[in-house]
Short mmCIF file of C-alpha atoms and ligand atoms in Angstrom, two decimals:
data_model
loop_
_atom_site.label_atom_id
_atom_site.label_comp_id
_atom_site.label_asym_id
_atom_site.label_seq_id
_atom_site.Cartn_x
_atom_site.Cartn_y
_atom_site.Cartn_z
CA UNK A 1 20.37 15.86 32.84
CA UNK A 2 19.06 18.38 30.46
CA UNK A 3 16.87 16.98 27.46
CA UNK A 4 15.51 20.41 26.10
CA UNK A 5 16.06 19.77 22.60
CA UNK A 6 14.04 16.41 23.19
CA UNK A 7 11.16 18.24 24.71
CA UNK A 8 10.94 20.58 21.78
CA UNK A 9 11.47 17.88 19.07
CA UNK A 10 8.47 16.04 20.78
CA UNK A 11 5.90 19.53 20.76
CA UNK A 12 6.98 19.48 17.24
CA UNK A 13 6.23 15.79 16.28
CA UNK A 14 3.13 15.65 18.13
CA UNK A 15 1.62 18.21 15.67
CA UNK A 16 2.23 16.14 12.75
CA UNK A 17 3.10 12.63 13.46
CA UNK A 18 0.17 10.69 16.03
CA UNK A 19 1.25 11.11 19.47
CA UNK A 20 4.52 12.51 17.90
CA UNK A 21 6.09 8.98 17.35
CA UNK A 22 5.76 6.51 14.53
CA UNK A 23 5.54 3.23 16.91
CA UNK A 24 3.79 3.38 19.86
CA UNK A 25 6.30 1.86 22.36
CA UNK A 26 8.35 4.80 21.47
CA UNK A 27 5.92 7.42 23.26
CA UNK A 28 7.17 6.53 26.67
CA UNK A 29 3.27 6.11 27.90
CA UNK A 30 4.86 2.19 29.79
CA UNK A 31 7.10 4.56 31.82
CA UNK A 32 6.09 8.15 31.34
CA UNK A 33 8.49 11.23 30.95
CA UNK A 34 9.43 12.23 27.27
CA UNK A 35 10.48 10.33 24.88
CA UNK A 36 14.79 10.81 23.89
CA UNK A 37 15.27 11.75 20.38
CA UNK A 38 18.75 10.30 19.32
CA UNK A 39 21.05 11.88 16.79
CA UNK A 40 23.76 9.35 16.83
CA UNK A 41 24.85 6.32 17.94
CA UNK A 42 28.37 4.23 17.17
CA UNK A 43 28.97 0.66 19.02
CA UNK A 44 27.30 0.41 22.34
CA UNK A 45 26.35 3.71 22.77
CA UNK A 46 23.72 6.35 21.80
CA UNK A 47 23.85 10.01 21.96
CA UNK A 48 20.61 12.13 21.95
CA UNK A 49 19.69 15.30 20.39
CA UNK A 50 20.80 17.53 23.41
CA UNK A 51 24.46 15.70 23.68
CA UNK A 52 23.76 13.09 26.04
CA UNK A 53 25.29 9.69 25.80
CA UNK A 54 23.82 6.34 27.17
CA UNK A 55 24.82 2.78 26.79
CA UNK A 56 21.78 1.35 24.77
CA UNK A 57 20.12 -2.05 25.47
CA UNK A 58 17.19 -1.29 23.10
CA UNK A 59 19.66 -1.95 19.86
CA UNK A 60 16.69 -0.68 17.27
CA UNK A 61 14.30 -3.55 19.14
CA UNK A 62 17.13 -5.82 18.21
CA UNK A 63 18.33 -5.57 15.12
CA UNK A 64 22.05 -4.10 16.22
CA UNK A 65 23.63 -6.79 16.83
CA UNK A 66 26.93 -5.32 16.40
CA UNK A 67 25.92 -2.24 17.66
CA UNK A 68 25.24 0.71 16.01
CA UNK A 69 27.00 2.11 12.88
CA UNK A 70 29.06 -1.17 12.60
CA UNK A 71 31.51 -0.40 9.75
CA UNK A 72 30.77 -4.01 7.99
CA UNK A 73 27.32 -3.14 7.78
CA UNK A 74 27.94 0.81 7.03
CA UNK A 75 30.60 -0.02 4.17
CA UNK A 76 28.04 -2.51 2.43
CA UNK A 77 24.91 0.03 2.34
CA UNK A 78 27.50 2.65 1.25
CA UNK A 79 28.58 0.83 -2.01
CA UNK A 80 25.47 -0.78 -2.62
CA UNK A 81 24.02 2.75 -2.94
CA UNK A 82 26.17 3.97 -5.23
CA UNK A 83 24.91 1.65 -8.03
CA UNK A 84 21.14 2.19 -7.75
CA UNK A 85 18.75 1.90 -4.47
CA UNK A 86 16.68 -0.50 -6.07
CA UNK A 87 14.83 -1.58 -9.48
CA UNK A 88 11.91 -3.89 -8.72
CA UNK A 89 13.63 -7.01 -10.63
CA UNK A 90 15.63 -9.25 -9.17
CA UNK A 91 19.51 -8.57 -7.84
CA UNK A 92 22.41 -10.62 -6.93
CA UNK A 93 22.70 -10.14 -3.59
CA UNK A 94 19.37 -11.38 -2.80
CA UNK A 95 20.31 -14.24 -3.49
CA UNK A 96 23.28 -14.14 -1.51
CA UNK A 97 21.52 -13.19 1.46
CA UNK A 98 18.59 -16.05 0.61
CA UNK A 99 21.49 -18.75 0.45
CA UNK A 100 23.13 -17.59 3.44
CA UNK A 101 19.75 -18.11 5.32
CA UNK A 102 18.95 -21.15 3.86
CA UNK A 103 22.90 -22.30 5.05
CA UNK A 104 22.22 -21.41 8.68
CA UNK A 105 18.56 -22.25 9.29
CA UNK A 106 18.16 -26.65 8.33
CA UNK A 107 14.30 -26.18 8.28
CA UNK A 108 14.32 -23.47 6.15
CA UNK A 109 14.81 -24.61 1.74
CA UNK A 110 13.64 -21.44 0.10
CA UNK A 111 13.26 -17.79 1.54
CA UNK A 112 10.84 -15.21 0.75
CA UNK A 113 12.29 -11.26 1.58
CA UNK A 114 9.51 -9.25 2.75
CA UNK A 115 9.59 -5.71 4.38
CA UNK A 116 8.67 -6.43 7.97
CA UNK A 117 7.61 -8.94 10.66
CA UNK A 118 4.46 -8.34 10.49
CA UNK A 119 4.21 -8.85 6.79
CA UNK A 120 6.50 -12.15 7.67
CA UNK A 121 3.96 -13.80 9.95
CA UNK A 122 0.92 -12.02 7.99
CA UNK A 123 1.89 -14.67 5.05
CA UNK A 124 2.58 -17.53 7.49
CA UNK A 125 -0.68 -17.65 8.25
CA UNK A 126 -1.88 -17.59 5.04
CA UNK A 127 0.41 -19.86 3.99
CA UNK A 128 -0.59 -22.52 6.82
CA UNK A 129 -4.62 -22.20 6.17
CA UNK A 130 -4.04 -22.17 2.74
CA UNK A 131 -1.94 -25.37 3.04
CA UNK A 132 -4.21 -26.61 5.46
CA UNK A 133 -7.38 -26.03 4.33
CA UNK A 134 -8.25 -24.57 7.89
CA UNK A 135 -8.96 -21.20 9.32
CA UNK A 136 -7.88 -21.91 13.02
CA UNK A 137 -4.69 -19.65 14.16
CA UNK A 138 -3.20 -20.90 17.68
CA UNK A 139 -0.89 -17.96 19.67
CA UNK A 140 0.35 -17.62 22.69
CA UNK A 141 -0.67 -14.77 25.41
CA UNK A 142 2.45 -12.36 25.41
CA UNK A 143 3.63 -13.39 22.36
CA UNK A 144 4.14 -10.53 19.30
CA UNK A 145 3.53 -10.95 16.22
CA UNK A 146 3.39 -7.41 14.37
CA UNK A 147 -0.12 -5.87 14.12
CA UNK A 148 -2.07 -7.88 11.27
CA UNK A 149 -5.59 -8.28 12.08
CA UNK A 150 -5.43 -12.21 13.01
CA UNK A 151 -2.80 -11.10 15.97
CA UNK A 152 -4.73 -8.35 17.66
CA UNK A 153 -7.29 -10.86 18.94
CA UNK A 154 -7.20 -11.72 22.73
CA UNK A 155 -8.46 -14.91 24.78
CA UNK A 156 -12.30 -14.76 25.46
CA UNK A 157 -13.91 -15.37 28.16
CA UNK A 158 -12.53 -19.25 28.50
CA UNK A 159 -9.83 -20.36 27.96
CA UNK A 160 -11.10 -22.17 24.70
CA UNK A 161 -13.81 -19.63 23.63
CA UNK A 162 -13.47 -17.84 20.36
CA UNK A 163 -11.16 -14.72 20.18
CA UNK A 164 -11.95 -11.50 20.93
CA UNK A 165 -11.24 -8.24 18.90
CA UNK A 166 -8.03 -6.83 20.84
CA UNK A 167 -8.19 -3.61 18.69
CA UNK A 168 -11.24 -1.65 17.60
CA UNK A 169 -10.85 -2.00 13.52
CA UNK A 170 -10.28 -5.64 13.95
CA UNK A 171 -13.31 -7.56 13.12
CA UNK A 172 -15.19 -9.94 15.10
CA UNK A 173 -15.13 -11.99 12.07
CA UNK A 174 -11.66 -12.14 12.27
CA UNK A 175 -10.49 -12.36 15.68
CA UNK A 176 -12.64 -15.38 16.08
CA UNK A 177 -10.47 -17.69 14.23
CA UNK A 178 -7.56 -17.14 16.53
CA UNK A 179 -7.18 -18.83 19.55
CA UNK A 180 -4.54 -17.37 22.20
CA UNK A 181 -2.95 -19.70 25.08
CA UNK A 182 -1.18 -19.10 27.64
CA UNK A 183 2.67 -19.41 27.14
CA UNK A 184 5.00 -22.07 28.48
CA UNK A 185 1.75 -24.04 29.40
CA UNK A 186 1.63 -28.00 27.91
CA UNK A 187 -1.57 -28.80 29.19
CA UNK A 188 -3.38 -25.76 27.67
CA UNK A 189 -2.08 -26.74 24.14
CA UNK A 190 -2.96 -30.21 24.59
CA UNK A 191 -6.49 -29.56 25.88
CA UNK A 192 -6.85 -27.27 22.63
CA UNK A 193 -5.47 -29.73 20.33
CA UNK A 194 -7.59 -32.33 22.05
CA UNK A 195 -10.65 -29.93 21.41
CA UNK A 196 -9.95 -28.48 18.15
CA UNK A 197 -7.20 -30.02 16.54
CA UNK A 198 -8.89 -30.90 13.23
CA UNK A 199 -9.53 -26.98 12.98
CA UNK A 200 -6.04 -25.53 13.27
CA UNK A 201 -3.97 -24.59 10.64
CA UNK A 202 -1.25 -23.02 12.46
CA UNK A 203 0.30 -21.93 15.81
CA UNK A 204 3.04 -19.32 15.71
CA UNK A 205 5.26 -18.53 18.78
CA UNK A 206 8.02 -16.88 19.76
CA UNK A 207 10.78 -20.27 20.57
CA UNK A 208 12.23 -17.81 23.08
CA UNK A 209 9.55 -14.80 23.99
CA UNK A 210 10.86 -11.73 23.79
CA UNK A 211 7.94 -8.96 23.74
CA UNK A 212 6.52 -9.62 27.54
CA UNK A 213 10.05 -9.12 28.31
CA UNK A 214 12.62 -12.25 27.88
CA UNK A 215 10.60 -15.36 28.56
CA UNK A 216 12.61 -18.77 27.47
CA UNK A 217 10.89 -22.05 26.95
CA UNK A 218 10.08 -24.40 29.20
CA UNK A 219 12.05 -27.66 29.32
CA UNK A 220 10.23 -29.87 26.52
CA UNK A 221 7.46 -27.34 25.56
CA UNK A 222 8.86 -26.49 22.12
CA UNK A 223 8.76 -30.22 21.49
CA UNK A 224 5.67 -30.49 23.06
CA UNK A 225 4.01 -27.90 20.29
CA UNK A 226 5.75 -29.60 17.61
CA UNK A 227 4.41 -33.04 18.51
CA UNK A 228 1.02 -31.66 18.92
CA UNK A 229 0.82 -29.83 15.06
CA UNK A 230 2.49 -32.69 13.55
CA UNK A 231 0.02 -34.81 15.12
CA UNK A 232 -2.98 -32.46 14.22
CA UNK A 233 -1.73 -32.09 10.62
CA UNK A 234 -1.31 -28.06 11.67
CA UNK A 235 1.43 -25.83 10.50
CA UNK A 236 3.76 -25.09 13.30
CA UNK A 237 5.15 -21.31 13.16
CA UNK A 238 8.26 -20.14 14.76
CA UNK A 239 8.02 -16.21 14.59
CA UNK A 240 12.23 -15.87 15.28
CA UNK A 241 11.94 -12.06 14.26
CA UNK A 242 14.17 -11.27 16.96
CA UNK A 243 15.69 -14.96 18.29
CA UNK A 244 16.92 -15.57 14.46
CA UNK A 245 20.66 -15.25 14.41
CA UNK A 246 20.42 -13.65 18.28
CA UNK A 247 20.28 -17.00 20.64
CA UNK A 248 22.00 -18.47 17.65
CA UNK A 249 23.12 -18.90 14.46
CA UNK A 250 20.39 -21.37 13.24
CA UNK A 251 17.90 -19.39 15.66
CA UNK A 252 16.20 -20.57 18.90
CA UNK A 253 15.38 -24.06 16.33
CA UNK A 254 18.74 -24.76 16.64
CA UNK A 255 19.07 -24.07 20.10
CA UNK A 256 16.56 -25.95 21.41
CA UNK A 257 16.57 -28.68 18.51
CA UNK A 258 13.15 -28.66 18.22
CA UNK A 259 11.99 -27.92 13.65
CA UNK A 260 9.36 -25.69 12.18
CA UNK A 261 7.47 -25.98 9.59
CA UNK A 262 7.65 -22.30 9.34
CA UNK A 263 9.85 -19.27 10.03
CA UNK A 264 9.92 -15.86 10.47
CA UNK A 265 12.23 -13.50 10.53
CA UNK A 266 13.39 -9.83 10.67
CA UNK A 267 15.18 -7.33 12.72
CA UNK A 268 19.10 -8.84 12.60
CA UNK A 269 19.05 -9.75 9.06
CA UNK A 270 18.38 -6.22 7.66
CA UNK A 271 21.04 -5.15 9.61
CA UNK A 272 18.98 -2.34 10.43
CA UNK A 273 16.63 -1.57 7.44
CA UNK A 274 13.38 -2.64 6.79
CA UNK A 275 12.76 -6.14 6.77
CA UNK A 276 11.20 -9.51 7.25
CA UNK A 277 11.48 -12.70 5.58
CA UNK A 278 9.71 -16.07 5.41
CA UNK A 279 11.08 -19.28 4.96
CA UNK A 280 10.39 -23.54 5.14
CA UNK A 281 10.70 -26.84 3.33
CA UNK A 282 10.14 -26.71 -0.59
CA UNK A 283 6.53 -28.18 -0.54
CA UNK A 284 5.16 -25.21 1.69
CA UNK A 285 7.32 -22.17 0.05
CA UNK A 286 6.71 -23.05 -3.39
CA UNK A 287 2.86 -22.77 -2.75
CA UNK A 288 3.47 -19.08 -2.76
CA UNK A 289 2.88 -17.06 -5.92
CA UNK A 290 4.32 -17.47 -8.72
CA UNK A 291 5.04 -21.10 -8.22
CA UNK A 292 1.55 -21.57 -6.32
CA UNK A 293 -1.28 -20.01 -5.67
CA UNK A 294 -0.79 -18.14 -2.34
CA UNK A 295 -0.37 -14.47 -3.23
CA UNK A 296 2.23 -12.17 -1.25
CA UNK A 297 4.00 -9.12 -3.27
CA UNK A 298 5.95 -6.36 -2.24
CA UNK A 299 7.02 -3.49 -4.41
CA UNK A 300 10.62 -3.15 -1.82
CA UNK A 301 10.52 -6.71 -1.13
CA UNK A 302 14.56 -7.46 -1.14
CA UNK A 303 16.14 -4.48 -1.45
CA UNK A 304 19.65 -4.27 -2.48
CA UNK A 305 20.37 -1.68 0.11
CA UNK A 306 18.79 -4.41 2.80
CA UNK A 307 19.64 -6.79 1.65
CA UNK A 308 23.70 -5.82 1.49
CA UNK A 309 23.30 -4.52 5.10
CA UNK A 310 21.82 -7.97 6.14
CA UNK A 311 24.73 -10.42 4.46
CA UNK A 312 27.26 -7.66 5.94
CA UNK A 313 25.89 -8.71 9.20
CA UNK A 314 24.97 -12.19 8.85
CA UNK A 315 28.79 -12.59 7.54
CA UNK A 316 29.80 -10.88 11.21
CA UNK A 317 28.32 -13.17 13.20
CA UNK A 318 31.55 -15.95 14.29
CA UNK A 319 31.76 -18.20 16.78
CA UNK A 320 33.51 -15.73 18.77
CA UNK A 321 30.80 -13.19 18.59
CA UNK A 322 28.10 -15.77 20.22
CA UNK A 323 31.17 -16.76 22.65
CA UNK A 324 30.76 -12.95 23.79
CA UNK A 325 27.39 -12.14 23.26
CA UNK A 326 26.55 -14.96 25.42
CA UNK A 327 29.35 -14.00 28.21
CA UNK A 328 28.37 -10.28 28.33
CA UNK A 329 25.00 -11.40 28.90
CA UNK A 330 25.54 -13.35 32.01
CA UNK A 331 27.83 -10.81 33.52
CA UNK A 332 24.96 -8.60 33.06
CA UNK A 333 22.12 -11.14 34.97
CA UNK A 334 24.28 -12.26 37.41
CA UNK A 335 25.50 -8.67 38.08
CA UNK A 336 21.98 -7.38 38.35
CA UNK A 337 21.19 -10.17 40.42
CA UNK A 338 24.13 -9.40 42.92
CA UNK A 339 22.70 -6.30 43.21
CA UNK A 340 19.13 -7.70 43.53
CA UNK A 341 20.86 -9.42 46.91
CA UNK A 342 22.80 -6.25 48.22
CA UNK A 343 19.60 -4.54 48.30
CA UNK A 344 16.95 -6.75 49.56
CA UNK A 345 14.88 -6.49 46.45
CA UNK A 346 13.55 -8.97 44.96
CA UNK A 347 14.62 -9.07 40.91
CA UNK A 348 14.27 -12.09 38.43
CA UNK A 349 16.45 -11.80 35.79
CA UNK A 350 15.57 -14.01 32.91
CA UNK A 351 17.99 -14.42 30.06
CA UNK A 352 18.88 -16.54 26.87
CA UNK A 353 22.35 -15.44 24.88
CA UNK A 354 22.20 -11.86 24.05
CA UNK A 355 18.03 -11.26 25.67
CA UNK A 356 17.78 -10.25 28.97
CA UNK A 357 15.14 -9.03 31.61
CA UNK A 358 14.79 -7.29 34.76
CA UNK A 359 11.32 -8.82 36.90
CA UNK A 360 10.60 -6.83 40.11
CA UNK A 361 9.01 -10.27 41.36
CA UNK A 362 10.35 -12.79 43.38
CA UNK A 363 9.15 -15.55 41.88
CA UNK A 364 9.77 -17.43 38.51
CA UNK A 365 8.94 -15.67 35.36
CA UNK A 366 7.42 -18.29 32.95
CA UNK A 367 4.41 -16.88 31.05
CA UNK A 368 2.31 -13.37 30.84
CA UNK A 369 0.46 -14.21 34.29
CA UNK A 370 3.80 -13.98 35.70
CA UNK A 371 4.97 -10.61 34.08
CA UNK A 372 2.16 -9.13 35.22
CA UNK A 373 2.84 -9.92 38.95
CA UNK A 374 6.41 -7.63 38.52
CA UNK A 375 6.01 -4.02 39.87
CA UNK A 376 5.78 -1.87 36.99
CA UNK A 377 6.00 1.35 39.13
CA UNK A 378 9.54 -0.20 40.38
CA UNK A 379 10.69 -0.52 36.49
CA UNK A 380 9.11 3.18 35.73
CA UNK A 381 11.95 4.41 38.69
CA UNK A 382 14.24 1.78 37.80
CA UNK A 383 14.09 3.22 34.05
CA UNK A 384 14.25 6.79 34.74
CA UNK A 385 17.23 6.35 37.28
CA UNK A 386 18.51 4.23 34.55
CA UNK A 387 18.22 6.78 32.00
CA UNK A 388 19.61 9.30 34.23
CA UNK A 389 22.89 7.56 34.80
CA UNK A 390 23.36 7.36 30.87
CA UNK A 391 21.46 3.77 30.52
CA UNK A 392 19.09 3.82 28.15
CA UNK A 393 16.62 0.43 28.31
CA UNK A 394 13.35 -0.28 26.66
CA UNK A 395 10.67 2.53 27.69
CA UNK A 396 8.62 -0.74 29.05
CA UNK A 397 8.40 -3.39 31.63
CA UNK A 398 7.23 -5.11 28.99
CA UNK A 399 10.29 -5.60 26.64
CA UNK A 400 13.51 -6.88 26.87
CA UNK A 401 16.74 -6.04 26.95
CA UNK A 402 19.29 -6.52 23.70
CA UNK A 403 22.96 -6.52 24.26
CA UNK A 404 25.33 -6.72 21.23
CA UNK A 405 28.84 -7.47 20.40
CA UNK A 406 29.76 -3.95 20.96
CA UNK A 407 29.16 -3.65 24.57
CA UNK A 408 32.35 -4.66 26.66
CA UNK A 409 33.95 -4.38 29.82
CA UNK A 410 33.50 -0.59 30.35
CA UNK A 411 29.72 -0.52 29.40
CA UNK A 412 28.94 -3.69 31.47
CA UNK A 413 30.38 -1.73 34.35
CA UNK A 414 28.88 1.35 33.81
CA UNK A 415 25.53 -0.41 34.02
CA UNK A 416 26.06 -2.53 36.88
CA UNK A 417 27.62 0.75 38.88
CA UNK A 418 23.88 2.89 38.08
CA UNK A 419 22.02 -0.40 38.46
CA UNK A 420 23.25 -0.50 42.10
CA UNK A 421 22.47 2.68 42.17
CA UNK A 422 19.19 3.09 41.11
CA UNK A 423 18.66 -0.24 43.13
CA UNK A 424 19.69 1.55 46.28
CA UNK A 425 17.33 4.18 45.67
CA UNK A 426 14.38 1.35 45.02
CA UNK A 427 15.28 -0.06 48.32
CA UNK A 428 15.34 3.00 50.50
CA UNK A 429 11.90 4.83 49.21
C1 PLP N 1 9.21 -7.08 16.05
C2 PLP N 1 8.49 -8.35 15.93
C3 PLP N 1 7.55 -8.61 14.92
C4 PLP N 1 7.09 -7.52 13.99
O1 PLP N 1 8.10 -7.05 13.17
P1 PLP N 1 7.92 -5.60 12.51
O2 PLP N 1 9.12 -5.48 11.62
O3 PLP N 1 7.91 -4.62 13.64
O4 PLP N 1 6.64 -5.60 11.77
C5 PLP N 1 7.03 -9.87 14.79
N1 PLP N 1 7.39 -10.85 15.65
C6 PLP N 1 8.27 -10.66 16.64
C7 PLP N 1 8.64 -11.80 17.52
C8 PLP N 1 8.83 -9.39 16.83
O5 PLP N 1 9.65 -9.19 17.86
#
């Protein structure tokens, strides 16, 4: 498959633009090769800069959930910018989008629109220490939570030591007042509650993980967090960036049944622009500035044109699109796992409605430990043979994969036909 115009796009880039990409997962460095540069893509399908097409499962990192260039979303961004991109004062359909939020999500009383995850769970942190009167963050190994400061810190040495810096820039100072865990483990939370308890202000975790590939919750761990916080009198964060309107329409919360304090979201509810938002109960949003004292700001915060792409999704999202979100999905696994059989190789698929992943490990696949037992030169062929039979998956072993409403019955077969493929050729080299 020829991917010339890619190839010169990329010499381009990497003169002006670092590493030639403006996020690094894009860079193709998890699987190596160069990086596709798309011109188009319409439903369930992509089609790159030399003509190609491919059946995406990266959906922007997940916020295509109809697929791309879905007319709803398309027609709403298209009049919306034809009266004015923006003024800095408030709009109308902010507040539709707010109220449609606050409809879905029963922990969630007041919304705040920011422009990204990051700057999401960036003020859900401040919001629980300032609530809290504690400096103490708790994550979860694995977990993502954009790139603020207090999320690039690593475990230390033990398990309960202070945090490490997990970036240069990041400051000792900083990183030591986050504490990471490992994921999908009870007894590590409870030994750090039992240690440190009266020092937390928040933990923050993905409900359903999704950025170590797709790594659901234990049975009774979510409830198991929120029994520890509320016991603690800490703040208990559920970063639903992607899982928010993905696993379901109230979020992984409603899934699993299990309540926040806090919640962040993003991706889906832009519809595909820029975005984040943060939302809880009345007592902890209306700390925020200008009812509180808790400053956050943003000069594009709730942007008509986002905002009207969000609702236009939000309002596309029926009981009959979960119904086949969540069918496509498990044709997908179980597919890939038939496949995993024929072959001999071993393959965990892990998957929640609409989230998928691909493990070359036999065993279960419950935490970052785990994840990092897969072969990751298997999932560098498997992506490349992928790619070359017009699949295009997340340039990682490390992410997961996103199907949308838009892929059917053809593209579900076209994948499982080159994933026995490319399976075949796993098995025989
Ligand atoms: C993508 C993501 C973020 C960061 O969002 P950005 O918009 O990239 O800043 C935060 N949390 C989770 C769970 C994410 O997947």
């Amino acid at each position: 498959m020829k991917r010339d115009t890619s190839s010169e796009l990329l010499a381009r880039a990497e003169l002006c633009i670092p590493g030639g990409v403006n996020s690094p997962v894009r860079a193709f460095r998890g699987v190596g090769g160069t990086p596709v540069f798309f011109a188009a893509g319409d439903g369930a399908w992509l089609t790159d800069v030399d003509g190609n097409r491919y059946v995406d499962y990266v959906g922007a990192w997940g916020p295509m959930l109809q697929g791309h260039a879905f007319n709803p979303v398309v027609d709403a961004v298209r009049d919306r910018a034809l009266s004015g991109l923006g003024f800095g004062a408030p709009s109308e359909v902010e507040v539709d989008l707010a109220e449609a939020i606050v409809e879905r999500f029963p922990s969630i009383d007041k919304v705040r629109m920011v422009n990204s995850g990051t700057e999401a769970t960036m003020t859900a942190i401040r919001l629980a220490r300032a609530h809290t009167g504690r400096d103490l963050i708790v994550k979860f190994k694995g977990c993502y939570h954009g790139h603020a400061d207090a999320f690039l810190a690593q475990a230390g040495s033990g398990l309960l030591t202070l945090g490490l810096p997990d970036s240069p820039g990041v400051p000792q100072d900083t990183a030591k007042h986050t504490m990471t865990l490992p994921y999908n483990d009870a007894a590590a939370a409870r030994e750090a509650f039992d240690r440190h308890g009266d020092r937390i202000a928040g933990m923050i975790v993905e409900p359903v993980a999704g950025n170590m590939g797709c790594v659901p919750p234990a049975a009774g761990y979510l409830e198991t967090l929120r029994t520890l916080a509320s016991d603690a009198g800490a703040i208990l964060i559920f970063d639903e960036v992607i899982t928010g309107f993905r696993v379901h329409p109230g979020g992984a919360q409603t899934r699993y049944g299990v309540t926040p304090d806090l919640t962040t979201l993003g991706k889906a509810i832009g519809g595909g622009l820029p975005v984040g938002a943060l939302g809880g109960r009345d007592e902890l949003m209306d700390q925020l500035a200008p009812l509180g004292s808790v400053y956050q700001a943003g000069t594009l915060s709730g942007n008509p044109l986002t905002m009207s792409a969000g609702l236009a999704m939000i309002g596309s999202l029926d009981e009959a699109f979960y119904g086949t979100l969540a069918t496509t999905t498990e044709r997908l696994a179980r597919g890939i796992e038939d496949c995993g059989r024929n072959h001999n190789l071993a393959v965990t698929v892990n998957r929640v409605c609409g989230m998928l992943s691909v493990f070359f490990t036999s065993g279960r696949v419950g935490n970052f430990d785990d994840v990092a037992e897969a072969d990751v030169d298997h999932y560098r062929r498997f992506f490349h043979a992928m790619l070359d039979a017009n699949v295009y998956l997340a340039p990682s072993a490390y992410e997961t994969v996103f199907v949308s409403g838009a892929h059917g019955n053809a593209e579900v077969e076209h994948t499982l036909d080159a994933v026995d493929r490319a399976f075949a050729g796993l098995a025989t080299s």
